[in-house]
Short mmCIF file of C-alpha atoms in Angstrom, two decimals:
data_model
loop_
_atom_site.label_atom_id
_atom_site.label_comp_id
_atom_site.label_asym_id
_atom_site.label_seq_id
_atom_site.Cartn_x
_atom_site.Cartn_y
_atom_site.Cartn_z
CA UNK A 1 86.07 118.79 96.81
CA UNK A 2 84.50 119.20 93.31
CA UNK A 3 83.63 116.77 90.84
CA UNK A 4 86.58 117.95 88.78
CA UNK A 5 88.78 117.23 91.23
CA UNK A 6 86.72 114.00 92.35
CA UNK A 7 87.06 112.81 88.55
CA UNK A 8 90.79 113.53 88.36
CA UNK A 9 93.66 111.78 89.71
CA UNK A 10 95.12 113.81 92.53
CA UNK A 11 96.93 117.23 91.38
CA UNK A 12 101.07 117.25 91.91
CA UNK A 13 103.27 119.50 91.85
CA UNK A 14 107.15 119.60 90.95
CA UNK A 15 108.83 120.65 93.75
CA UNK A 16 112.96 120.85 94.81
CA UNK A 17 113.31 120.37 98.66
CA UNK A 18 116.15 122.84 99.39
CA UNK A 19 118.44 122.94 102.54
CA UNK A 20 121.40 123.87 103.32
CA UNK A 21 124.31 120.98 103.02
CA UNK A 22 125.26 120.87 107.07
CA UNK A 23 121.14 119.94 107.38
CA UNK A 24 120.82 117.25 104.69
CA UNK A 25 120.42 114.50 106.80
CA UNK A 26 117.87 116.18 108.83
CA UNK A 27 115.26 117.26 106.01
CA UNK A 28 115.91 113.60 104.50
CA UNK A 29 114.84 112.24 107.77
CA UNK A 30 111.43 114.67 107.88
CA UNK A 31 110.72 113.99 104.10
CA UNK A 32 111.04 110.25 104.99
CA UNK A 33 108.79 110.69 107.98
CA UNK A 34 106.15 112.71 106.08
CA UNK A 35 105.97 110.22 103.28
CA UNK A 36 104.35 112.58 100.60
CA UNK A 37 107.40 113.28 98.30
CA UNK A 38 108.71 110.92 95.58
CA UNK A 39 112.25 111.92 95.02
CA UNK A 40 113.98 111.59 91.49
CA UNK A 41 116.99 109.42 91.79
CA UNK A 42 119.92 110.08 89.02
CA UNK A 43 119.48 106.43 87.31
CA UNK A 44 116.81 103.73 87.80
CA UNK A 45 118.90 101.38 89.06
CA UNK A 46 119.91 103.59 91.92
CA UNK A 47 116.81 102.86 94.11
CA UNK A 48 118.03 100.89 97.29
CA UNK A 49 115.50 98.19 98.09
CA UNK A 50 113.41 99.53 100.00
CA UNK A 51 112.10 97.72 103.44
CA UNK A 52 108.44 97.94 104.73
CA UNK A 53 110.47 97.38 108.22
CA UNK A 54 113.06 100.37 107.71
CA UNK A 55 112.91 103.09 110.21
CA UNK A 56 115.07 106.17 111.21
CA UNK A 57 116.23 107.98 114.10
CA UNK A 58 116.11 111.71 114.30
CA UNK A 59 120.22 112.30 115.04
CA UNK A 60 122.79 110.46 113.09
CA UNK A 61 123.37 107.08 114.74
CA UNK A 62 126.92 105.31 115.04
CA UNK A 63 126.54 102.74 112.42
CA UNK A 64 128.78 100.25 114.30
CA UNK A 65 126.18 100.13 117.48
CA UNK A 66 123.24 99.40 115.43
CA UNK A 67 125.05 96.55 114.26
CA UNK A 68 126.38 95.22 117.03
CA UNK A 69 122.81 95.78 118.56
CA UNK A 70 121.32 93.82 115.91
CA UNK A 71 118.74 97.15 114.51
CA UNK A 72 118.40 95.89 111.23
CA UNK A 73 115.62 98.42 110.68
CA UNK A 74 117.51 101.31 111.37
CA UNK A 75 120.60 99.91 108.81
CA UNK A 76 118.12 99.40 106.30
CA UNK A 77 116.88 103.36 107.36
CA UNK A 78 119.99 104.33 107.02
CA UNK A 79 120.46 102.88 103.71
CA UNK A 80 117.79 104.39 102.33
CA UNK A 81 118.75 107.59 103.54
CA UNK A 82 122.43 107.42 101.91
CA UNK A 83 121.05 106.78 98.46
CA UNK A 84 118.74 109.74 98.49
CA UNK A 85 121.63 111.78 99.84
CA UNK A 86 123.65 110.68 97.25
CA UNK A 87 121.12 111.71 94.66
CA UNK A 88 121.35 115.21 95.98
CA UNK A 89 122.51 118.33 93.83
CA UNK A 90 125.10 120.22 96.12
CA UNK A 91 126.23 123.63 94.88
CA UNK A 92 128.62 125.43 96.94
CA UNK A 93 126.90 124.85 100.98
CA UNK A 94 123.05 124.41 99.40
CA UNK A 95 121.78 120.91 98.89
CA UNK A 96 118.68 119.99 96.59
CA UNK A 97 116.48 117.08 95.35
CA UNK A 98 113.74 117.04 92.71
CA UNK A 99 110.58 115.52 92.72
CA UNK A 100 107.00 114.98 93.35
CA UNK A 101 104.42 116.65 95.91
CA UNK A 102 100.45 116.31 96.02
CA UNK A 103 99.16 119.97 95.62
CA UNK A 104 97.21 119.20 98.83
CA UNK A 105 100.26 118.22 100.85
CA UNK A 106 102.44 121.29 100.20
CA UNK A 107 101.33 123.81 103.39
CA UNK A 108 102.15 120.83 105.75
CA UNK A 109 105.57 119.79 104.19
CA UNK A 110 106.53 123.45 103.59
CA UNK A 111 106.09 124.05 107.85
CA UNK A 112 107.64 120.94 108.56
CA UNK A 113 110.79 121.05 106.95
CA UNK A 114 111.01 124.78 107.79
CA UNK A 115 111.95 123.25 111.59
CA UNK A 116 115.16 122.18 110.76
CA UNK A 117 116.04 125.31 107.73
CA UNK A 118 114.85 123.33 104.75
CA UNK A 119 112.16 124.64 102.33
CA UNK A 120 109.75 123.53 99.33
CA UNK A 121 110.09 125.09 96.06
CA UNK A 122 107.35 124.67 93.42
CA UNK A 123 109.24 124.43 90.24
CA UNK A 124 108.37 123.87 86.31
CA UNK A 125 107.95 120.07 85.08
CA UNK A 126 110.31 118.62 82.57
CA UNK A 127 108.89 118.74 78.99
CA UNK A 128 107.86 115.78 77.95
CA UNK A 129 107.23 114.00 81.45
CA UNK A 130 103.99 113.23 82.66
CA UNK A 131 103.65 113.37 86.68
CA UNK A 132 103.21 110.27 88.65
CA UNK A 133 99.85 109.31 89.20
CA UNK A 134 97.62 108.86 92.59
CA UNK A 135 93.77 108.09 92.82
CA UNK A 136 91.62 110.09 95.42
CA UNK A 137 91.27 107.47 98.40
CA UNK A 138 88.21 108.73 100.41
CA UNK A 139 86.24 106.43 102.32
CA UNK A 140 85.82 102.58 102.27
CA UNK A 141 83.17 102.98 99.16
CA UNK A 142 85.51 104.85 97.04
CA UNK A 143 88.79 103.28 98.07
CA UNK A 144 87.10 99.64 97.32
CA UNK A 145 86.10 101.22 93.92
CA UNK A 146 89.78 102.64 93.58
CA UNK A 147 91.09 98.85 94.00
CA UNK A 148 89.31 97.80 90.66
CA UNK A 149 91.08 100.11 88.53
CA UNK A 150 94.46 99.80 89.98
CA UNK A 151 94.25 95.81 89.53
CA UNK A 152 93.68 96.76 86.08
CA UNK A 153 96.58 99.03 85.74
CA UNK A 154 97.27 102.60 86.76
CA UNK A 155 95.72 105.58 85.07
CA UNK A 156 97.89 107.92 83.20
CA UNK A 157 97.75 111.52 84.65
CA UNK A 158 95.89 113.17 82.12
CA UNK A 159 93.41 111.09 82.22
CA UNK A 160 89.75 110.83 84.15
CA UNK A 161 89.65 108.84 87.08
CA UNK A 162 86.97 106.04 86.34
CA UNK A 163 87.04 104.44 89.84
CA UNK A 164 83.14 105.38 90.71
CA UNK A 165 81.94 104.60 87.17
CA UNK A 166 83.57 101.30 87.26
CA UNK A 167 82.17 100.60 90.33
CA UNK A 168 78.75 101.33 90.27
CA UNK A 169 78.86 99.35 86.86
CA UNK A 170 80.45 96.15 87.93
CA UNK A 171 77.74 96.01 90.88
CA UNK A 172 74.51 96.22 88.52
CA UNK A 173 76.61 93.96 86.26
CA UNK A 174 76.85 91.27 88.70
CA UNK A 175 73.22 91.98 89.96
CA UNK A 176 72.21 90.99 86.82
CA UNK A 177 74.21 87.41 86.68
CA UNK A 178 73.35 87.06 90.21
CA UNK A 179 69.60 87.67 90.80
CA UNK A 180 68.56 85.91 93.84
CA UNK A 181 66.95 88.51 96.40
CA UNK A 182 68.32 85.58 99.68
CA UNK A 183 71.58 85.06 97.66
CA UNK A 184 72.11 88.88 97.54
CA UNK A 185 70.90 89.45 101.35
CA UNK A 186 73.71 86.26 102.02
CA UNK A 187 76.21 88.76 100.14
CA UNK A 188 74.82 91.96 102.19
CA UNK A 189 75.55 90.05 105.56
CA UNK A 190 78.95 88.69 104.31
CA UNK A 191 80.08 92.52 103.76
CA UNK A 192 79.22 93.85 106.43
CA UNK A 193 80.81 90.56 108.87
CA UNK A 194 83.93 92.06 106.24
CA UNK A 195 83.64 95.57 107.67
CA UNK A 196 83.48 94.50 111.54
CA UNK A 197 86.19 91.88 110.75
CA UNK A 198 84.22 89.01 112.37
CA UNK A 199 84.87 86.01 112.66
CA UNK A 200 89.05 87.13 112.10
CA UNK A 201 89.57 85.51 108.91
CA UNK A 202 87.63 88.05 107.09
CA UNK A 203 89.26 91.01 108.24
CA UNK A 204 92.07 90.85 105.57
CA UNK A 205 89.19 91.24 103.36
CA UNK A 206 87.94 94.68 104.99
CA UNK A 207 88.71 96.66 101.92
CA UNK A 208 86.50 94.99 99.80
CA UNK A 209 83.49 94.73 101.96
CA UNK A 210 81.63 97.52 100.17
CA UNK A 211 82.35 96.02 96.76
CA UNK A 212 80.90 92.63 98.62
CA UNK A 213 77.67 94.78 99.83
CA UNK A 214 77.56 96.86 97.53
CA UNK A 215 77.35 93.50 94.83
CA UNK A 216 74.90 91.99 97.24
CA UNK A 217 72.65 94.93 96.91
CA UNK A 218 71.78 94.74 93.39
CA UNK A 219 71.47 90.97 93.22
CA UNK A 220 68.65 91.74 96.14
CA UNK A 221 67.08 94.33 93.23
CA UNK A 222 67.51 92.20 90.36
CA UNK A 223 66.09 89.22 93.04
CA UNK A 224 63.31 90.96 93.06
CA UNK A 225 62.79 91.77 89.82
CA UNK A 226 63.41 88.15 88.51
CA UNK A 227 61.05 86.91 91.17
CA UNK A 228 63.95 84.88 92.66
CA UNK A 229 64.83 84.03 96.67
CA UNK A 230 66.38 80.98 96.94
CA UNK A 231 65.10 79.91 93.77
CA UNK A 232 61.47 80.28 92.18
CA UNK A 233 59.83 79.62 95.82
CA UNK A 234 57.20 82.23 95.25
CA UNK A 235 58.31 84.05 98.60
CA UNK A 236 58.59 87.26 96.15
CA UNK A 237 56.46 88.00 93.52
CA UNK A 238 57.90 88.54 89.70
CA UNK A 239 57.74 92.18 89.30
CA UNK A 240 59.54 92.43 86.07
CA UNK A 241 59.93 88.76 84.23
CA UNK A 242 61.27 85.27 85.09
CA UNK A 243 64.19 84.68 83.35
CA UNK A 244 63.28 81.22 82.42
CA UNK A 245 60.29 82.17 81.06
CA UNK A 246 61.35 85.05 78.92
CA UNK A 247 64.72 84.41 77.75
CA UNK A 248 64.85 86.41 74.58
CA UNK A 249 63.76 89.60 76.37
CA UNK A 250 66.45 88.95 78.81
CA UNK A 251 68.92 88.60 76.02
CA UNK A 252 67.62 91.95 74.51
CA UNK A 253 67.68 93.77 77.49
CA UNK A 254 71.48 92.69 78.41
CA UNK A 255 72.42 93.95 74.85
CA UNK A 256 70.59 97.27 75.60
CA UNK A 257 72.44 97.52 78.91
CA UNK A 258 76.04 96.36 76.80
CA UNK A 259 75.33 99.46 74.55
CA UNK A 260 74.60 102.24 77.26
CA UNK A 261 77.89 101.04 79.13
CA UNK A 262 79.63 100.72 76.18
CA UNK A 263 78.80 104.54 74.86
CA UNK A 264 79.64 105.84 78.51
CA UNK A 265 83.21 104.41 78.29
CA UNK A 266 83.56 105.58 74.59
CA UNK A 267 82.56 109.30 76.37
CA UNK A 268 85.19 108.62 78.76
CA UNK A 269 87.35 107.37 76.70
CA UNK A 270 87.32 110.49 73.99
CA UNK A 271 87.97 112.98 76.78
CA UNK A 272 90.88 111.23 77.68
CA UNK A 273 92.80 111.10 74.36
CA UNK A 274 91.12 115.02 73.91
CA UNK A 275 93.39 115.07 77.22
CA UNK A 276 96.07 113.12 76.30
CA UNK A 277 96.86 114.50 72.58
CA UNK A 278 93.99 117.34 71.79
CA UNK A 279 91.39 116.85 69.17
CA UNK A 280 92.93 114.87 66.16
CA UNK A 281 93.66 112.26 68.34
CA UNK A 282 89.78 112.56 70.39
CA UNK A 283 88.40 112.06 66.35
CA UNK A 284 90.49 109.70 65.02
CA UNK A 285 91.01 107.25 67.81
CA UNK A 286 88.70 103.97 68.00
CA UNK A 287 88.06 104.96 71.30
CA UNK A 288 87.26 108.50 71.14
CA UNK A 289 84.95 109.84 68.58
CA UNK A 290 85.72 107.46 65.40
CA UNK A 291 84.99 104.27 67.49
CA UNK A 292 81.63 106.51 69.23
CA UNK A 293 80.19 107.01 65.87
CA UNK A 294 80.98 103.03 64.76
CA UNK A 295 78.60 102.34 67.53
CA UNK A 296 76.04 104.58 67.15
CA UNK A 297 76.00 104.34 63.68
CA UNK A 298 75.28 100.56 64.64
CA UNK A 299 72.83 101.12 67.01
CA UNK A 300 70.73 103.17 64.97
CA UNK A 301 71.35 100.65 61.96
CA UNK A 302 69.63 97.77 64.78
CA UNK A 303 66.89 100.09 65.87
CA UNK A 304 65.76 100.96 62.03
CA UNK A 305 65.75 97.16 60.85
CA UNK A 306 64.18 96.22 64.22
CA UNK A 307 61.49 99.22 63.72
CA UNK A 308 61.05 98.78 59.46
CA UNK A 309 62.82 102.31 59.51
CA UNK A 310 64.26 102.59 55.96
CA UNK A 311 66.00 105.98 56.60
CA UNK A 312 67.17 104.99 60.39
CA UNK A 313 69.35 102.45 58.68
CA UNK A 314 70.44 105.09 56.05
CA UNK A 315 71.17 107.33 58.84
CA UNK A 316 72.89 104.79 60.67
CA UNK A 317 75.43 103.38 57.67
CA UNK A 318 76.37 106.90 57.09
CA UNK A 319 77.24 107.49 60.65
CA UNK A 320 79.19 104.40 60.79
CA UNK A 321 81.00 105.18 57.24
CA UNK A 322 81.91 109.09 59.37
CA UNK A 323 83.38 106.58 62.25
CA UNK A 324 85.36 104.78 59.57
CA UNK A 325 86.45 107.51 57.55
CA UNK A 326 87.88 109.28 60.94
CA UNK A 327 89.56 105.66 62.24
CA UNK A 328 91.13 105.28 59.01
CA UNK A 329 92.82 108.59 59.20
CA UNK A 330 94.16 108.26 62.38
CA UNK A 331 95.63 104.56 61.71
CA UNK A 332 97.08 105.88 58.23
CA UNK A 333 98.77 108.88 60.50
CA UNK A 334 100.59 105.86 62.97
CA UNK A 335 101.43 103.40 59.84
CA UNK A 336 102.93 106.06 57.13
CA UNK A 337 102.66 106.34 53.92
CA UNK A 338 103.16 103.96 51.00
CA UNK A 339 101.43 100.66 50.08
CA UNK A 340 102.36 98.86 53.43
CA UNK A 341 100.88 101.94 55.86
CA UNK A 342 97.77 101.88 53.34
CA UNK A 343 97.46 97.52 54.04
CA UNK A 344 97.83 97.94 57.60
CA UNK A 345 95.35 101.16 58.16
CA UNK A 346 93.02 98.50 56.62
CA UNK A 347 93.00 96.02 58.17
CA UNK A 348 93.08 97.95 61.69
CA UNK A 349 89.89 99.72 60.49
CA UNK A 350 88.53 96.34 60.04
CA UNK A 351 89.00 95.25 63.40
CA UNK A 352 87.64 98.21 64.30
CA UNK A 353 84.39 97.84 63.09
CA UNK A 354 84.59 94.13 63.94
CA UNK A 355 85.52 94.93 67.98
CA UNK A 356 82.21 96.92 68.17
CA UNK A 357 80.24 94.31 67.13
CA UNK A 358 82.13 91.99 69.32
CA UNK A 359 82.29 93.91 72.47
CA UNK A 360 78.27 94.43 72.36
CA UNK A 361 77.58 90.99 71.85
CA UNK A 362 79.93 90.20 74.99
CA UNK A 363 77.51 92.14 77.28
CA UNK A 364 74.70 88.93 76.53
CA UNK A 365 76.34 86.97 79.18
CA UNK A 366 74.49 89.37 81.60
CA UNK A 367 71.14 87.38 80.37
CA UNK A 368 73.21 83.90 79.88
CA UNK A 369 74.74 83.41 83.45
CA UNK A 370 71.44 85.23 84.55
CA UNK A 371 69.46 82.63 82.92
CA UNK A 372 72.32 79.69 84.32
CA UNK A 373 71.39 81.04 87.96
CA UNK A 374 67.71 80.95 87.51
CA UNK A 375 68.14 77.75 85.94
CA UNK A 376 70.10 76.39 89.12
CA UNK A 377 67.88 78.07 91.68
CA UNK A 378 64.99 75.69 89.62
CA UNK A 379 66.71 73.00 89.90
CA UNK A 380 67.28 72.97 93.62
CA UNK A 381 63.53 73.98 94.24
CA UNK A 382 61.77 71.35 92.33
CA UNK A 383 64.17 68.85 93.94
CA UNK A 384 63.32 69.99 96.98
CA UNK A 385 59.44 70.39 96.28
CA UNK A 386 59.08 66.86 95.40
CA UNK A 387 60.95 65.51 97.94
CA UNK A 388 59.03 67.18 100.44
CA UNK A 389 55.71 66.04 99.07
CA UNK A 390 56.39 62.42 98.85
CA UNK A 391 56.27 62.94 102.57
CA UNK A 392 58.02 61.05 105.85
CA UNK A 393 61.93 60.95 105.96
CA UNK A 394 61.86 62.23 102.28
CA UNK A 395 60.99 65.71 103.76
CA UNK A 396 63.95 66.04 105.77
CA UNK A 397 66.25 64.95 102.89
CA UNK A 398 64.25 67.92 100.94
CA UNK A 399 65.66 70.52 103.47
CA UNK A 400 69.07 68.86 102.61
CA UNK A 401 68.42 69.24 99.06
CA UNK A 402 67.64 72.81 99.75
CA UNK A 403 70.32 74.20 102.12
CA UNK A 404 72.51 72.44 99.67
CA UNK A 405 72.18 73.23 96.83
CA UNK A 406 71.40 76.26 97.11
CA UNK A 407 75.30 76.14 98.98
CA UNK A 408 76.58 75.18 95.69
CA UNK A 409 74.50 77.55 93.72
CA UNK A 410 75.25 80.57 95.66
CA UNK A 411 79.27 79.61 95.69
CA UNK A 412 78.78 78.41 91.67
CA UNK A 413 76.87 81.51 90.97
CA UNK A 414 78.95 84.07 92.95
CA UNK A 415 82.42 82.99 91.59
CA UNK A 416 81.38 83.04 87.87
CA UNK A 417 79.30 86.43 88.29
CA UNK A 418 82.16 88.11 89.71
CA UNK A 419 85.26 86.78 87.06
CA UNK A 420 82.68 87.82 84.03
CA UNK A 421 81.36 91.30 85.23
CA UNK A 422 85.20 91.77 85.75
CA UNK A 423 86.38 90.30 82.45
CA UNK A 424 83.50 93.10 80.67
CA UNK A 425 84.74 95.63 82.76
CA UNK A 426 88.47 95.05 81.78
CA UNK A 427 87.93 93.75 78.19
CA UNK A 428 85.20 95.13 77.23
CA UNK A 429 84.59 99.04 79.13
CA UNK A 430 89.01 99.49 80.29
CA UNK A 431 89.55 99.14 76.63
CA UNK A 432 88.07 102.33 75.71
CA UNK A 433 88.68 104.39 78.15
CA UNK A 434 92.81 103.87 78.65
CA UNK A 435 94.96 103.92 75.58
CA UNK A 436 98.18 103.28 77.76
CA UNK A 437 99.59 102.94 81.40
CA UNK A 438 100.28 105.98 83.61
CA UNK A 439 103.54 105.56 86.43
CA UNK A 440 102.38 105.37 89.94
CA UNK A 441 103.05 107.56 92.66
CA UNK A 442 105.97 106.29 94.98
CA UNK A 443 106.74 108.44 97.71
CA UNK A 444 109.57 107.86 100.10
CA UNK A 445 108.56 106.52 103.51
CA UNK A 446 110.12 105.79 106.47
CA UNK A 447 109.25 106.44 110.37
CA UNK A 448 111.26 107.75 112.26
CA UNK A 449 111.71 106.76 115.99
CA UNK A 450 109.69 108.70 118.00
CA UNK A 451 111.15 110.06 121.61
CA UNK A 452 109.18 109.04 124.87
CA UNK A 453 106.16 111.81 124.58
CA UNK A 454 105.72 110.37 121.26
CA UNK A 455 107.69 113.54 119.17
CA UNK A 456 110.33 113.36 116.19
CA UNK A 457 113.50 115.11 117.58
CA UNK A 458 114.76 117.73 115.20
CA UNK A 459 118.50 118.24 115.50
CA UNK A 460 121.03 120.27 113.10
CA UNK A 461 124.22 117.71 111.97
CA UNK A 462 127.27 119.87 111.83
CA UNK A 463 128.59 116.81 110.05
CA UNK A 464 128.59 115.84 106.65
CA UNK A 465 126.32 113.60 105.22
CA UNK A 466 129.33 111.28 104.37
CA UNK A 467 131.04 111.13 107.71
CA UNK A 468 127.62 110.30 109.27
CA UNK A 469 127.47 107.06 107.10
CA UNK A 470 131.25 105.74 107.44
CA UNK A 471 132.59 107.60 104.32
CA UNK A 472 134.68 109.99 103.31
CA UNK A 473 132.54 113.62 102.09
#
C-alpha cells in the first residue's frame, strides 16, 4: 500500500447489489454475512435497531418456531433483514439496493453473491454526497493511533487521514511532561502486560497497549535527557539539562516544539480544505494558508526581536498583514456584504490573529508539567535521602518514602500528562486540520448460522420476500 493510500481514508465505491426478486432474501443474507456494504435505507428513521446478538440462517425460517423456540437472535436477524428488503427497488422480477463498498472489498463480494445469481454494480455517486468514511486499520500500532482520532470525531472523506501524525505527536508530547527514564520503563512494562493480557483485567485494554508503550518510550528518552529515574538519583547522567535547573530554556524549547507542531497541522490542514473546496478556500481559511502565514509571519516577527533583526520583523509583519488580508476575504465571503458582514469579518479576523498567539503559548505546558514532574521526583528523593542518612529505623521509612511517592508521582504525573498532551492535540493541532465532521462507515452485519462443516448454505427462495416474513407480497 502507498503512502497515498496510507494517508487517505479507505477508497469506496457506489455500488447497487442487483438480483433477481425470487433471490432477495438470499443475497440479503450473504451481504449481511460479508459485512462490507452499507445499504441506503429510503428515510433515516427506517433503520431497525440493530442487535450485536442478531444472526441469520441461510433458508427462510418459519417465524412461528423461532418463537416458540425462544431464538431471539434469529427474530432480531430476521428483522433486520425485512427492513433492508423493504428498502429494495423492485422493477418488474429485478430487485436492487444502493450503497457503499470499500474499493478493496469488491472482487470478494462480486464472487460471493454471484453463488446465489446476485451481482455488484459500480455506479456514479449522488452529487453533492460525500461517501462514508473508514480509517485504514493495520496492525495494533496503527489501529491504537486510529482510536485517537475517532474519539475526536470522524474525518470527512476528502480529507487526510492524520492517525500516524497524531500519534507519533501525542507520544513525544507526553515524553516531554513525563520525563522519568524508571517511570517510562514502568509504562513500557505496563504495555506490553496490555498486549499479553496479563493479569486479565488488562486485556480490555489490549488496544491501547502500543499507545501505553509507545508513551512509555519517550518518557524513557526524555528520562534521559532530563537526567531523571525515579527522581534526580544520579543513576543517569543529565545529557541535555535538568529541568529544575534551567527552566527558561525548557520553556523556550516547548514553545519551539508548539510552533513546529503547530505549522505541520496548518500543512495538513490547507490540503484538506484545497481538498475539500479547491484553492480559495486552501488561502482564505485560518487553517489553510491565511492562518499558515499568521504564524509564520509571527515566528519570524519573535526570531528578529529575539536576534536585533530590524528587517526579520519587517519581513515578518508583512507576512502576517498577507495572512490577514487572505482571512479577511474569506470571512467577508461567509458573512455578506453590508455593514453587519464588514463588523463580523472583523472581529473573526481578530480572533484569528489572537488564536495563533494563544494556541503557541498553550504548547508551554510541555515545560510546566515537565518542570511539576521534576519537581515531584525532587521531592520524593530528598525525602528519602535524608531519611536514609539519619540512619537506624529512619532508613527503612526512607524506602517507604521512596516506593511511595514515587507511587503517587508516577499515577499524579501519568494522569495529567496524558489529559494535556490530549487536550493540545484536540484543541490545539484537531483544530486546524478538520473544519467539519465526516459520516462514518456503517456496514450491515449479521452472521449467519453456519451448517456442521462450518459452511453458509446457499439456497434459491421461490418465495417472496413477503410471504417468508408473515406478510402479504
Amino acid at each position: 500500500m502507498g503512502w497515498r493510500e496510507v494517508a487517505a481514508p479507505v477508497r469506496m465505491q457506489r455500488v447497487a447489489v442487483v438480483c433477481p426478486k425470487v433471490v432477495l432474501r438470499d443475497m440479503l443474507v450473504h451481504v449481511a454475512d460479508a459485512g462490507v456494504v452499507e445499504i441506503d435505507r429510503a428515510t433515516s428513521d427506517a433503520s431497525p435497531d440493530e442487535s450485536p446478538d442478531s444472526c441469520l440462517r441461510a433458508a427462510a425460517p418459519d417465524l412461528g418456531d423461532l418463537e416458540r423456540d425462544g431464538r431471539g437472535d434469529l427474530l432480531a436477524g430476521e428483522v433486520e433483514l425485512r427492513s433492508y428488503a423493504d428498502s429494495a427497488v423492485v422493477r418488474d422480477e429485478v430487485a436492487a439496493l444502493a450503497g457503499w463498498v470499500p474499493t478493496t472489498e469488491l472482487t470478494a463480494l462480486t464472487s460471493r453473491l454471484s453463488d446465489v445469481g446476485a451481482g455488484v454494480v459500480p455506479i456514479t455517486a449522488p452529487r453533492g454526497v460525500d461517501p462514508p468514511t473508514l480509517l485504514h486499520r493495520g496492525k495494533d500500532l496503527r489501529r491504537s493511533f486510529t482510536a485517537l482520532v475517532e474519539t475526536y470525531g470522524t474525518v470527512p472523506y476528502a480529507d487526510v487521514d492524520p492517525s500516524a501524525l497524531a500519534g507519533i505527536a501525542y507520544v513525544l508530547m507526553f515524553g516531554m511532561m513525563f520525563g522519568d527514564a524508571g517511570h517510562g520503563a514502568l509504562l513500557v512494562i505496563l504495555g506490553f502486560l496490555m498486549r499479553a493480557g496479563r493479569p486479565r483485567v488488562l486485556a480490555r485494554f489490549h488496544k491501547a497497549w502500543p499507545f501505553v508503550a509507545g508513551s512509555g518510550l519517550a518518557a524513557i528518552v526524555f528520562g534521559l535527557l532530563y537526567g531523571e529515574f525515579f527522581g534526580p538519583t544520579g543513576v543517569v547522567p543529565v545529557l541535555w539539562l535538568a529541568p529544575l535547573d534551567q527552566p527558561v530554556t525548557l520553556m523556550a524549547v516547548a514553545l519551539g516544539v508548539g510552533a513546529v507542531f503547530l505549522a505541520g497541522a496548518q500543512i495538513v490542514g490547507t490540503v484538506n480544505r484545497w481538498r475539500e473546496g479547491g484553492w480559495p478556500l486552501a488561502l482564505s481559511a485560518p487553517s489553510g494558508v491565511a492562518g499558515g502565514a499568521l504564524l509564520a509571519g509571527l515566528g519570524l516577527i519573535v526570531l528578529g526581536a529575539n536576534g536585533g533583526l530590524g528587517w526579520l520583523i519587517v519581513v515578518g509583519a508583512l507576512v502576517m498583514a498577507g495572512g490577514v488580508g487572505l482571512a479577511y476575504i474569506g470571512f467577508l465571503a461567509a458573512a455578506g456584504r453590508g455593514a453587519a458582514g464588514v463588523t463580523q469579518a472583523s472581529v473573526e479576523v481578530f480572533d484569528a490573529v489572537i488564536r495563533v498567539g494563544a494556541n503557541l503559548v498553550s504548547f508551554t505546558r510541555l515545560a510546566a508539567f515537565g518542570l511539576t514532574h521534576a519537581a515531584l521526583g525532587k521531592i520524593v528523593w530528598d525525602g528519602t535521602t535524608e531519611l536514609w542518612r539519619s540512619g537506624g529505623i529512619l532508613m527503612a521509612a526512607a524506602v517507604i518514602v521512596f516506593v511511595v511517592g514515587n507511587v503517587l508521582a508516577f499515577a499524579l504525573e501519568a494522569l495529567v500528562a496524558g489529559v494535556q498532551a490530549l487536550r493540545l492535540e484536540y484543541y490545539e493541532l484537531f483544530s486546524r486540520i478538520f473544519a467539519g465532521q465526516g459520516r462514518p462507515f456503517r456496514p450491515w452485519y449479521v452472521p449467519t448460522e453456519r451448517t456442521g462443516t462450518g459452511e453458509l448454505q446457499s439456497t434459491v427462495s421461490s418465495t417472496p420476500i413477503g410471504a417468508n416474513l408473515g406478510r402479504k407480497p
